[in-house]
CSV table of C-alpha atoms and ligand atoms in Angstrom, one decimal:
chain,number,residue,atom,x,y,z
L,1,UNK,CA,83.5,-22.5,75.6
L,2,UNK,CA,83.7,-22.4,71.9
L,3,UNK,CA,86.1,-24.3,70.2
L,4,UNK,CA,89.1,-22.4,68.6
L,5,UNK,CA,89.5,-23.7,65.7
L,6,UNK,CA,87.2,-25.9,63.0
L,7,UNK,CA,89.7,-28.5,63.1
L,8,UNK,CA,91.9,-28.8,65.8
L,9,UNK,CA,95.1,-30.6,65.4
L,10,UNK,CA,95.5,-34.0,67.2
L,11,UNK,CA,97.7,-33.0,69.8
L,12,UNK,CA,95.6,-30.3,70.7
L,13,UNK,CA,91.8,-32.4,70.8
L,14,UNK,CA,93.5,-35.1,72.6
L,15,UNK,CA,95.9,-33.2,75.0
L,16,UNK,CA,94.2,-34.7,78.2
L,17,UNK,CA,94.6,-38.3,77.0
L,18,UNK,CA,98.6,-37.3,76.1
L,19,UNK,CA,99.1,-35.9,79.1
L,20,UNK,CA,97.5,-39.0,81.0
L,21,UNK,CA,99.3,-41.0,79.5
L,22,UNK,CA,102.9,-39.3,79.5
L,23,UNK,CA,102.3,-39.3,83.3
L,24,UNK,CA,102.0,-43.1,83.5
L,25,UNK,CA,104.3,-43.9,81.2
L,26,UNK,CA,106.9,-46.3,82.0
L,27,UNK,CA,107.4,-47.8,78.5
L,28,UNK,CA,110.8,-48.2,76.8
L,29,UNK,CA,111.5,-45.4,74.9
L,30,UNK,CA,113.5,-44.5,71.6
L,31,UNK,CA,115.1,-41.4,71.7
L,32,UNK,CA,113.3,-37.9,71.3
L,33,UNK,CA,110.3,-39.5,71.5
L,34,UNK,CA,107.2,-37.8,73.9
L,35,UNK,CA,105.8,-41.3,75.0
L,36,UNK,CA,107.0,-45.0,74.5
L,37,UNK,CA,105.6,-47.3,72.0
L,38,UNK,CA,103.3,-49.2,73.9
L,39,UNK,CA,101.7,-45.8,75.8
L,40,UNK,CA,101.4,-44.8,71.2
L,41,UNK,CA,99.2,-47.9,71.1
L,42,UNK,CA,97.6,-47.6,73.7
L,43,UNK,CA,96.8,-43.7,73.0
L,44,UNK,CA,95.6,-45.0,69.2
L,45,UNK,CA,93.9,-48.6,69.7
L,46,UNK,CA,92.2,-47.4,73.9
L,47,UNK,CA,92.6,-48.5,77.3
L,48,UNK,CA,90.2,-50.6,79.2
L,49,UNK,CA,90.3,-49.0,82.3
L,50,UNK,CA,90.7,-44.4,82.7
L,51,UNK,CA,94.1,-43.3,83.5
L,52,UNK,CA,94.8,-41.3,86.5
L,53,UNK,CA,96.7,-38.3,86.0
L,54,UNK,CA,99.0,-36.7,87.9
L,55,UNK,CA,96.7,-34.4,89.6
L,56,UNK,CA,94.6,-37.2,90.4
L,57,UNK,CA,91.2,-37.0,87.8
L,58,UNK,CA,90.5,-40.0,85.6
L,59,UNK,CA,90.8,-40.0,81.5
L,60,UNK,CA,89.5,-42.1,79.2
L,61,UNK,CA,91.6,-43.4,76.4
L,62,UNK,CA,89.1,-44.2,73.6
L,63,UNK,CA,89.7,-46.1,70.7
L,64,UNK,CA,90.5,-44.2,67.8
L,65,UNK,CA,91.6,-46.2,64.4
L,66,UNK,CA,89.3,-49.5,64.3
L,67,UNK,CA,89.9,-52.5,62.4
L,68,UNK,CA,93.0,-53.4,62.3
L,69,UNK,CA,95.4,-53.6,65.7
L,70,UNK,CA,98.4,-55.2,64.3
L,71,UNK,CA,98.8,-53.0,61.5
L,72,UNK,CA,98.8,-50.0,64.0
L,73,UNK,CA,101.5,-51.9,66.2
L,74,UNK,CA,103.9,-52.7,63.2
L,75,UNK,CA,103.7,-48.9,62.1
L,76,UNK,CA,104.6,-47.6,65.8
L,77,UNK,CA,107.6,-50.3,65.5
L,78,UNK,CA,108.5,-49.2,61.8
L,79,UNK,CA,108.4,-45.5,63.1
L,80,UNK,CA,111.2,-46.4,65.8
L,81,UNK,CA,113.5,-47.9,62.8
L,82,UNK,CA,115.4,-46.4,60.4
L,83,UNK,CA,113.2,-46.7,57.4
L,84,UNK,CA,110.1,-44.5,56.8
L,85,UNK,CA,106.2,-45.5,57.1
L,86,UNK,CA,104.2,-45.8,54.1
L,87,UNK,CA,100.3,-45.7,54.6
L,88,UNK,CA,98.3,-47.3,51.2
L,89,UNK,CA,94.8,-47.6,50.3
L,90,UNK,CA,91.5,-46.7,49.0
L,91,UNK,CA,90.1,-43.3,49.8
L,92,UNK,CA,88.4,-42.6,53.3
L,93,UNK,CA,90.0,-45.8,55.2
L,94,UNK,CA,91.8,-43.1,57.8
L,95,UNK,CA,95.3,-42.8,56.5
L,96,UNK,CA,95.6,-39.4,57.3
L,97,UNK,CA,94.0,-39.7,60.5
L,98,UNK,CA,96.4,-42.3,61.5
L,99,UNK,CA,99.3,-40.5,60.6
L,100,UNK,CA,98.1,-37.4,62.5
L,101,UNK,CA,97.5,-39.9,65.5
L,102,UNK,CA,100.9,-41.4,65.3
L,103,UNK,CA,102.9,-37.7,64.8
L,104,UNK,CA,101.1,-36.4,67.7
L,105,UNK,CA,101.9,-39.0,70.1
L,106,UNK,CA,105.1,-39.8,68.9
L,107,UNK,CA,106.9,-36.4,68.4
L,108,UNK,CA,103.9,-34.3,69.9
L,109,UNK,CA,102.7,-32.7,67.0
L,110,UNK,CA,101.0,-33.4,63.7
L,111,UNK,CA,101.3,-30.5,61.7
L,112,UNK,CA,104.7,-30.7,60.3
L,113,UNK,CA,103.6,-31.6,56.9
L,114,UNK,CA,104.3,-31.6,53.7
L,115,UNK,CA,100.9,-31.7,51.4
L,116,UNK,CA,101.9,-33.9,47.8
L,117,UNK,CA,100.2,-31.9,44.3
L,118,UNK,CA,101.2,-32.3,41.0
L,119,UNK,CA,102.7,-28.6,41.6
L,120,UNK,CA,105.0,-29.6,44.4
L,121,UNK,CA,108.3,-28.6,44.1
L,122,UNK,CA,111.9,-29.3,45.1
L,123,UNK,CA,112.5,-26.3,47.2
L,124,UNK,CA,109.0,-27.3,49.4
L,125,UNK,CA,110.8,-30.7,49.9
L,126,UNK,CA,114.0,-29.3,51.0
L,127,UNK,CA,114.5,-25.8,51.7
L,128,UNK,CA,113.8,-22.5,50.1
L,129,UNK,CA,115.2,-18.7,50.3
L,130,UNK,CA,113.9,-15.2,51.9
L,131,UNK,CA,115.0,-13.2,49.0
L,132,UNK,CA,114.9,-10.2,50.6
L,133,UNK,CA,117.5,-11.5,53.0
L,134,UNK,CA,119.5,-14.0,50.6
L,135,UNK,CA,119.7,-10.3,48.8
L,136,UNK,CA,121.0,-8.5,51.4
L,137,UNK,CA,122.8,-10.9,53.5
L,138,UNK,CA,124.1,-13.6,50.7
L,139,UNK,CA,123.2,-17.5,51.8
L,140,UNK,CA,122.6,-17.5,55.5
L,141,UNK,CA,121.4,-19.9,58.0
L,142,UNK,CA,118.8,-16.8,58.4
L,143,UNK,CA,117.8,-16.3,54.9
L,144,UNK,CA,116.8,-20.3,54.8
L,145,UNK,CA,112.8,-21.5,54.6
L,146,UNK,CA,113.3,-24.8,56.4
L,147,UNK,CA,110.7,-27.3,54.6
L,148,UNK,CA,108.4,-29.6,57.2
L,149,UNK,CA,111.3,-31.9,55.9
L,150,UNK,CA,114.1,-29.9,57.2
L,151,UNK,CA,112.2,-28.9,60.5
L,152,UNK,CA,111.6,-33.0,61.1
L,153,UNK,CA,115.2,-33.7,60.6
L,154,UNK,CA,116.5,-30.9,62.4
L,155,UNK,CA,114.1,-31.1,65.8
L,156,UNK,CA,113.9,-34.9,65.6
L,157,UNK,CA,110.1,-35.1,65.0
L,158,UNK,CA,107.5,-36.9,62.1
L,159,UNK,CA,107.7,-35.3,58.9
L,160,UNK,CA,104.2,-36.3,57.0
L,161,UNK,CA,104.4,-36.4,53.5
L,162,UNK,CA,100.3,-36.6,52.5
L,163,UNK,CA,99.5,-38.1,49.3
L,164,UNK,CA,103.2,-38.4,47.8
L,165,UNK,CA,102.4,-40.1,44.8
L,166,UNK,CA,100.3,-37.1,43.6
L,167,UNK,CA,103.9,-35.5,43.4
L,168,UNK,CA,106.1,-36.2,40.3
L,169,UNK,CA,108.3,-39.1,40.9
L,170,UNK,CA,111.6,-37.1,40.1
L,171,UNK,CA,110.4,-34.9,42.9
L,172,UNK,CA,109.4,-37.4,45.0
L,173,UNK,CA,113.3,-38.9,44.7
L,174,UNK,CA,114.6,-35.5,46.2
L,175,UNK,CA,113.6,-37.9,49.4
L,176,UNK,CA,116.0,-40.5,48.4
L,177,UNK,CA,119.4,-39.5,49.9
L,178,UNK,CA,117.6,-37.7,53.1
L,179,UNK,CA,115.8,-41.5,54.0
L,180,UNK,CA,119.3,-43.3,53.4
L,181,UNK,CA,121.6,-41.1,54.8
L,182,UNK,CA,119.8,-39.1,57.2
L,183,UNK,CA,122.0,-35.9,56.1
L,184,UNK,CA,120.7,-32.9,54.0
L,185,UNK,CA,122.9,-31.0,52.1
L,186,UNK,CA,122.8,-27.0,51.4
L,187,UNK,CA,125.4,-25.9,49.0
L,188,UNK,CA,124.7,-22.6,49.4
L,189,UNK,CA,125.9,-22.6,53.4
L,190,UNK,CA,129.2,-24.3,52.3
L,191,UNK,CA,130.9,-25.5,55.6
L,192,UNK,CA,127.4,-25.3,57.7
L,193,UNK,CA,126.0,-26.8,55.2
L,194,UNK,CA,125.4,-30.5,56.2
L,195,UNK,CA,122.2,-31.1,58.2
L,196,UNK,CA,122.3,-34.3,60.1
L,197,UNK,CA,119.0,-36.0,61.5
L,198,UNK,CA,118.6,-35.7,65.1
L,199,UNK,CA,116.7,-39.0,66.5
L,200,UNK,CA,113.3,-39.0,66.4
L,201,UNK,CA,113.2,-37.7,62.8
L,202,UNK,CA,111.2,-40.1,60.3
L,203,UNK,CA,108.7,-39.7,57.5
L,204,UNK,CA,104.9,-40.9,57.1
L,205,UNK,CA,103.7,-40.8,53.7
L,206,UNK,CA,100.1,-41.4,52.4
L,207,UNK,CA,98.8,-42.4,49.3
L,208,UNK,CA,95.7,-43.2,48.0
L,209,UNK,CA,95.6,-46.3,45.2
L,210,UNK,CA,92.9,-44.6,43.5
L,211,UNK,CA,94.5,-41.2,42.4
L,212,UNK,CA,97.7,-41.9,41.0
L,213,UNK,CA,99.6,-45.8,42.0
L,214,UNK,CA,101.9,-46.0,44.1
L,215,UNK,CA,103.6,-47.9,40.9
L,216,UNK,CA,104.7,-44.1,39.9
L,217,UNK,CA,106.9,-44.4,42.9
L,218,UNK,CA,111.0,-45.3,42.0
L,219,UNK,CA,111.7,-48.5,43.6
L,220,UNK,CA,114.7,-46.9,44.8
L,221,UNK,CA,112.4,-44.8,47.2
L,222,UNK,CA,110.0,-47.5,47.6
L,223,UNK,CA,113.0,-49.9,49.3
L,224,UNK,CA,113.1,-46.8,52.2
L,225,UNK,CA,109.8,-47.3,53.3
L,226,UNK,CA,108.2,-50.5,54.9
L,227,UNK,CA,104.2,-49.9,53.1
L,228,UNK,CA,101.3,-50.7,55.0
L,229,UNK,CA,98.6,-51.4,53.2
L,230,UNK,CA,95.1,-49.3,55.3
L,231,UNK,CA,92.1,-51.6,54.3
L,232,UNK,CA,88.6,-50.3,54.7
L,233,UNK,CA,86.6,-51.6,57.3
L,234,UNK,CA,84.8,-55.1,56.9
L,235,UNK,CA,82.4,-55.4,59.7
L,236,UNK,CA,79.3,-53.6,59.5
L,237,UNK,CA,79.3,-53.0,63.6
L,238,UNK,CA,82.7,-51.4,63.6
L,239,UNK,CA,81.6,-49.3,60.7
L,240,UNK,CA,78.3,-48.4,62.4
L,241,UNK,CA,80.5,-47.5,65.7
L,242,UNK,CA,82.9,-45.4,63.9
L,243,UNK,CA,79.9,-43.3,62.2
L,244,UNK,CA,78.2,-42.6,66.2
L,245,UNK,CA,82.2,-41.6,67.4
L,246,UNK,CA,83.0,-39.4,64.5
L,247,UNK,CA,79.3,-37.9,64.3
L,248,UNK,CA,79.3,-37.5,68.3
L,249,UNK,CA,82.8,-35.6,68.5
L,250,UNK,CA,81.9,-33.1,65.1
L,251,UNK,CA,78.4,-32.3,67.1
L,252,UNK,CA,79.9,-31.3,70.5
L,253,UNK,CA,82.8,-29.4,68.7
L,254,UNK,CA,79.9,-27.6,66.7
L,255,UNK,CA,77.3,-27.4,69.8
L,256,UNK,CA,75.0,-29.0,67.5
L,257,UNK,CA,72.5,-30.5,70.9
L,258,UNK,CA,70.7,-33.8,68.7
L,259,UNK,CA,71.7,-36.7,70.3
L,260,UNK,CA,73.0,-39.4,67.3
L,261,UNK,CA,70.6,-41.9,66.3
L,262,UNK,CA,72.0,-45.7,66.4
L,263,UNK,CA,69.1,-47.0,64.2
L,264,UNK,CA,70.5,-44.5,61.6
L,265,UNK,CA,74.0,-45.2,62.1
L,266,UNK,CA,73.6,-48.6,61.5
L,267,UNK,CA,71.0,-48.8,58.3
L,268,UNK,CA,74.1,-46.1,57.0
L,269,UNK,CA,76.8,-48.9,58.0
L,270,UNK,CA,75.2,-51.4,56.5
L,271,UNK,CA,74.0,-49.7,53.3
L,272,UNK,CA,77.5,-48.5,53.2
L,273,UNK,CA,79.0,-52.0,53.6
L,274,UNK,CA,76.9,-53.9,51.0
L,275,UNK,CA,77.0,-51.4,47.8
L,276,UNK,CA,80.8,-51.8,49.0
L,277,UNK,CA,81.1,-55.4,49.0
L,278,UNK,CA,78.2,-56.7,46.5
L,279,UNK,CA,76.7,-58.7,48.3
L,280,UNK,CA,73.3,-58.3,51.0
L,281,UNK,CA,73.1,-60.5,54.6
L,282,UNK,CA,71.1,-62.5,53.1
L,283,UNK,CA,73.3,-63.3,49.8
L,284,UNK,CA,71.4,-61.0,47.4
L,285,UNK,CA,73.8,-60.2,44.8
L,286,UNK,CA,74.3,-56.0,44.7
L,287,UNK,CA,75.7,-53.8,41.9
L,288,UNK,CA,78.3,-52.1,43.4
L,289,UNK,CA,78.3,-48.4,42.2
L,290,UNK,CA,82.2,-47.2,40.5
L,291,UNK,CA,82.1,-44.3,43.4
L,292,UNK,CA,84.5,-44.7,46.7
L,293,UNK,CA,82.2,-46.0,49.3
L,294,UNK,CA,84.0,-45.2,52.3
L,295,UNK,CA,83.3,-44.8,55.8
L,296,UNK,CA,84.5,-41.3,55.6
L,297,UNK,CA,81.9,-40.5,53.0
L,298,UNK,CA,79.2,-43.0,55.4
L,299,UNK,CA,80.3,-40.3,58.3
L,300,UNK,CA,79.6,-36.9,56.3
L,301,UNK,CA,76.3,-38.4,55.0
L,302,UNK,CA,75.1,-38.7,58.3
L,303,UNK,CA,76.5,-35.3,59.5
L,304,UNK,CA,75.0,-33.5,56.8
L,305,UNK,CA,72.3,-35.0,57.6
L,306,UNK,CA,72.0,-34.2,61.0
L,307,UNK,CA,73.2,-30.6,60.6
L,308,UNK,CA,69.6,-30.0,58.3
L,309,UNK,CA,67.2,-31.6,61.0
L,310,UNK,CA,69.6,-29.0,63.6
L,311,UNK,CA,69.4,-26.1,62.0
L,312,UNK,CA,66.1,-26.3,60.2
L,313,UNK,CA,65.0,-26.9,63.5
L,314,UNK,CA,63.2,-30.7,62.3
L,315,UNK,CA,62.0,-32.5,65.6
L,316,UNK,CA,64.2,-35.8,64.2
L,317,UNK,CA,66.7,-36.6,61.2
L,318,UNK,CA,64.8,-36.8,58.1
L,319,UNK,CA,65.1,-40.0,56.3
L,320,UNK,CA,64.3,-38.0,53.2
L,321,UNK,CA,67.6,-35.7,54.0
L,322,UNK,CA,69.5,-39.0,54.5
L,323,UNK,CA,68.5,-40.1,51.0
L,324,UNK,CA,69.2,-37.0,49.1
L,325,UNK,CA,72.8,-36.7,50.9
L,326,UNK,CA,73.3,-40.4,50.3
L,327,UNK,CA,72.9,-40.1,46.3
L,328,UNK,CA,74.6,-37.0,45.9
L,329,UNK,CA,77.6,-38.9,47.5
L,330,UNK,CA,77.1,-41.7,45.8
L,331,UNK,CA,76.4,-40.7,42.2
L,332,UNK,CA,79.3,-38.0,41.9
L,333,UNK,CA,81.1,-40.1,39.5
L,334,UNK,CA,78.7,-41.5,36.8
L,335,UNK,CA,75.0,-41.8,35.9
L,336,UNK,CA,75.1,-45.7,36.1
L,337,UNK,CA,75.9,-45.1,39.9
L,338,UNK,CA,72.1,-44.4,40.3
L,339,UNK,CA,70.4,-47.1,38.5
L,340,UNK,CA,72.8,-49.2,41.1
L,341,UNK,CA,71.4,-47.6,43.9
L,342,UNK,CA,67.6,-47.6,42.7
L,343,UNK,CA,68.3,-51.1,42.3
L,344,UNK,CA,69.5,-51.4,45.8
L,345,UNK,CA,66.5,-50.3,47.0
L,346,UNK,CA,64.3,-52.3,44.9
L,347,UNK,CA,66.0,-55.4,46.0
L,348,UNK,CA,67.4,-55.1,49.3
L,349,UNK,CA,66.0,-52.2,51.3
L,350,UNK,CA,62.3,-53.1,49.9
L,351,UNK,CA,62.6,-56.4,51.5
L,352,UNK,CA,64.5,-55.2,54.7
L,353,UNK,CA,61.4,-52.4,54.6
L,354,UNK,CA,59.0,-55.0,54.8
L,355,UNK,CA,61.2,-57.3,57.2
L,356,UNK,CA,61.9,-54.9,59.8
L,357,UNK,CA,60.2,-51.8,59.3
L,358,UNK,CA,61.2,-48.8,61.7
L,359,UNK,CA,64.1,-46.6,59.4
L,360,UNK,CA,64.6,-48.8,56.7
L,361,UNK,CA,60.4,-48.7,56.0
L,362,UNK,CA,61.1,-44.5,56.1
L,363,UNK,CA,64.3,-44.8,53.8
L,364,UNK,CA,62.9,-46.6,51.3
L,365,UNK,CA,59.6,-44.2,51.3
L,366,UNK,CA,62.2,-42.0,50.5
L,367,UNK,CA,63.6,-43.6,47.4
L,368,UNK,CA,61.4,-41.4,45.1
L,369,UNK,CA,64.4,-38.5,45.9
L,370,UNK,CA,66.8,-41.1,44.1
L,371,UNK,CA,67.5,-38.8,40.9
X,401,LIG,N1,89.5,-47.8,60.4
X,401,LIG,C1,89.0,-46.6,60.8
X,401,LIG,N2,89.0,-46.3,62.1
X,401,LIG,C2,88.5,-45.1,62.5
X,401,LIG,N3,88.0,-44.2,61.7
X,401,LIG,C3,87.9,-44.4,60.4
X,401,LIG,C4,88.4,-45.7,59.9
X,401,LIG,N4,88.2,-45.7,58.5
X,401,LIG,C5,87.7,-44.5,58.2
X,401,LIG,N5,87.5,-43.7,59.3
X,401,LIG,C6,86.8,-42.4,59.3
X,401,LIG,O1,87.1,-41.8,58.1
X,401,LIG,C7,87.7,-40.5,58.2
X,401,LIG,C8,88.5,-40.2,57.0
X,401,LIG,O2,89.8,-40.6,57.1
X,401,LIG,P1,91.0,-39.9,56.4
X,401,LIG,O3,90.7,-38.6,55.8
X,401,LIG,O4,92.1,-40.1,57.3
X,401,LIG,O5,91.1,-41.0,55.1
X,401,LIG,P2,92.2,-41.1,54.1
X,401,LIG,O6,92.5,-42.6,54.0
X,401,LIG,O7,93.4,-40.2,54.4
X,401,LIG,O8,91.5,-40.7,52.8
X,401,LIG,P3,92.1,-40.0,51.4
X,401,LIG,O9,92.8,-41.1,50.7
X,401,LIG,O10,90.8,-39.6,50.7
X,401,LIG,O11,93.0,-38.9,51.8
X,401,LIG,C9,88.3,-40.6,59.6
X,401,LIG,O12,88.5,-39.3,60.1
X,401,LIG,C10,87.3,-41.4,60.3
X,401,LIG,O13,86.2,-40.7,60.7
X,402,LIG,MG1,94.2,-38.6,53.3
């Protein structure tokens, strides 16, 4: 059947494993919430054994956010407090995805969001007006535009607040009085105008430490949320996992029928991993280019990649494709980012060529399309 949407939300890809686990859930439970705390870590960090549903078939529950298991935990505990959950970091280390992950299993949907630019505004904070029937009808319950803000208070779900420092910090205080006192006020709708937080309600924000610091935040703000700080991933297997999931699940969703390669996935992990950290397996030292290595960007390199050999009908993936997607992701930022990754493949993939052969002989063949 083909897939409704590009991107599906995570409630909706994962609805089987929800389900499976809502069935089984025995967990200790805070109120308005669709499954406990431990059947959210479970749903985020995997289950060694399938679930059995309800109707008797087996689910998997696969691991989803790698790296770090703790940090996951403390933001399913933060989530049941009072105060909100701030997600930090570099680009590409999955804060988003792990907000979506936690919305969706905790309130059952990941969508009510509010998306941080420097245009945001009050009003898309709080609440706005129909004009047509503010007009005609004066300030009515009707006539009001809940925000995602307003909706999480007032169903007692996650509100996500993506990339909140990108939002003007006087804006970004309009938050201030809602995370303290749970209560949001609407002159306008005079006695019905107090709307109290039903349980459940709480707020996930994201920000990313290379666009704008989260130093632009008040630290009257700041004391409402308990900050997390998402660090990429360090280990070169996990990496090289995460890049087979990720490209796996896009190929089914897009019926694209090349199995992933795990010789690729892994020379892409660890070419990822060493122009990250500076340093080869072997101790060479490595310039590290100014551009985000991520394992986001690691992930659409090898898509992209694949997606040519699929639909230009190659019999394999092109180490030649790989290369070209690979500098065009890496050198977005500045020039110098290329003689770093020329020199990357003078040093390290030359010797790793003649060491182990296979992909990494074919990838550094390719290094001529490094311009
Ligand atoms: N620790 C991780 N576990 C699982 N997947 C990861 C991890 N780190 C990165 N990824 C991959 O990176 C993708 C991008 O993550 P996401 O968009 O959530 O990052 P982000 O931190 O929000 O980035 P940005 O700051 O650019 O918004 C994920 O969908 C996933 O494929
Ligand atoms: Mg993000």
């Amino acid at each position: 059947m083909a897939q409704q949407w590009i991107k599906s939300p995570m409630e909706v890809r994962y609805r089987e494993e929800l389900q499976a686990l809502a069935d089984q859930d025995t967990g200790r439970k805070p109120e308005n919430w669709v499954l406990s705390p431990k059947a959210v870590r479970t749903f985020i960090l995997g289950a060694a054994r399938p679930l059995k549903t309800k109707d008797g078939h087996e689910v998997t529950i696969r691991k989803k956010f790698f790296g770090n298991d703790a940090l996951v935990e403390r933001c399913i505990i933060t989530l049941a407090g009072s105060r909100g959950l701030m997600l930090v970091g570099e680009p590409g280390t999955a804060k988003t995805m792990l907000s979506e992950l936690l919305s969706a299993a905790i309130s059952g949907i990941s969508t009510n969001t509010v998306q941080g630019t420097a245009g945001t505004t009050e009003d898309m904070i709080k609440y706005s007006w129909n004009y047509a029937l503010l007009l005609a009808k004066g300030p009515t319950q009707e006539a009001l535009v809940p925000s995602p803000l307003y909706v999480g208070m007032s169903k007692g779900i996650i509100t996500r607040f993506e990339e909140i420092t990108r939002t003007p910090a006087e804006i970004q205080d309009s938050l201030i009085s809602v995370m303290s006192d749970k209560v949001l006020n609407v002159p306008e709708l005079e006695d019905e105008g107090l709307l109290f937080a039903r349980p459940g309600f709480n707020v996930i924000g994201t920000a990313n430490i290379r666009d704008k610091g989260v130093n632009e935040m008040s630290s009257a703000l700041k004391r409402r949320f308990n900050f997390e700080t998402v660090e990429p991933v360090r280990d070169v297997r996990l990496e090289k996992q995460i890049i087979l999931n990720e490209v796996a699940e896009s190929a089914a969703a897009d019926r694209i029928g090349m199995p992933v390669d795990t010789d690729v996935a892994e020379l892409l992990a660890t070419t990822y991993h060493e122009l990250r950290e500076g340093i080869s397996d072997i101790g060479v030292k490595v310039e590290r280019p100014s551009a985000v290595m991520s394992t986001a960007e690691a992930v659409s390199v090898y898509y992209q990649t694949l997606s040519n050999a699929w639909y230009y009908e190659y019999p394999d993936l092109s180490m030649e494709d790989l290369t070209q997607n690979l500098t065009n992701a890496v050198c977005k930022d500045s020039k110098d980012d290329l003689d770093k990754l020329k020199s990357y493949f003078n040093t390290v993939v030359k010797q790793r060529a003649e060491k182990v052969g296979g992909r990494w002989k074919e990838f550094y063949t390719a290094r001529k399309y490094l311009r």
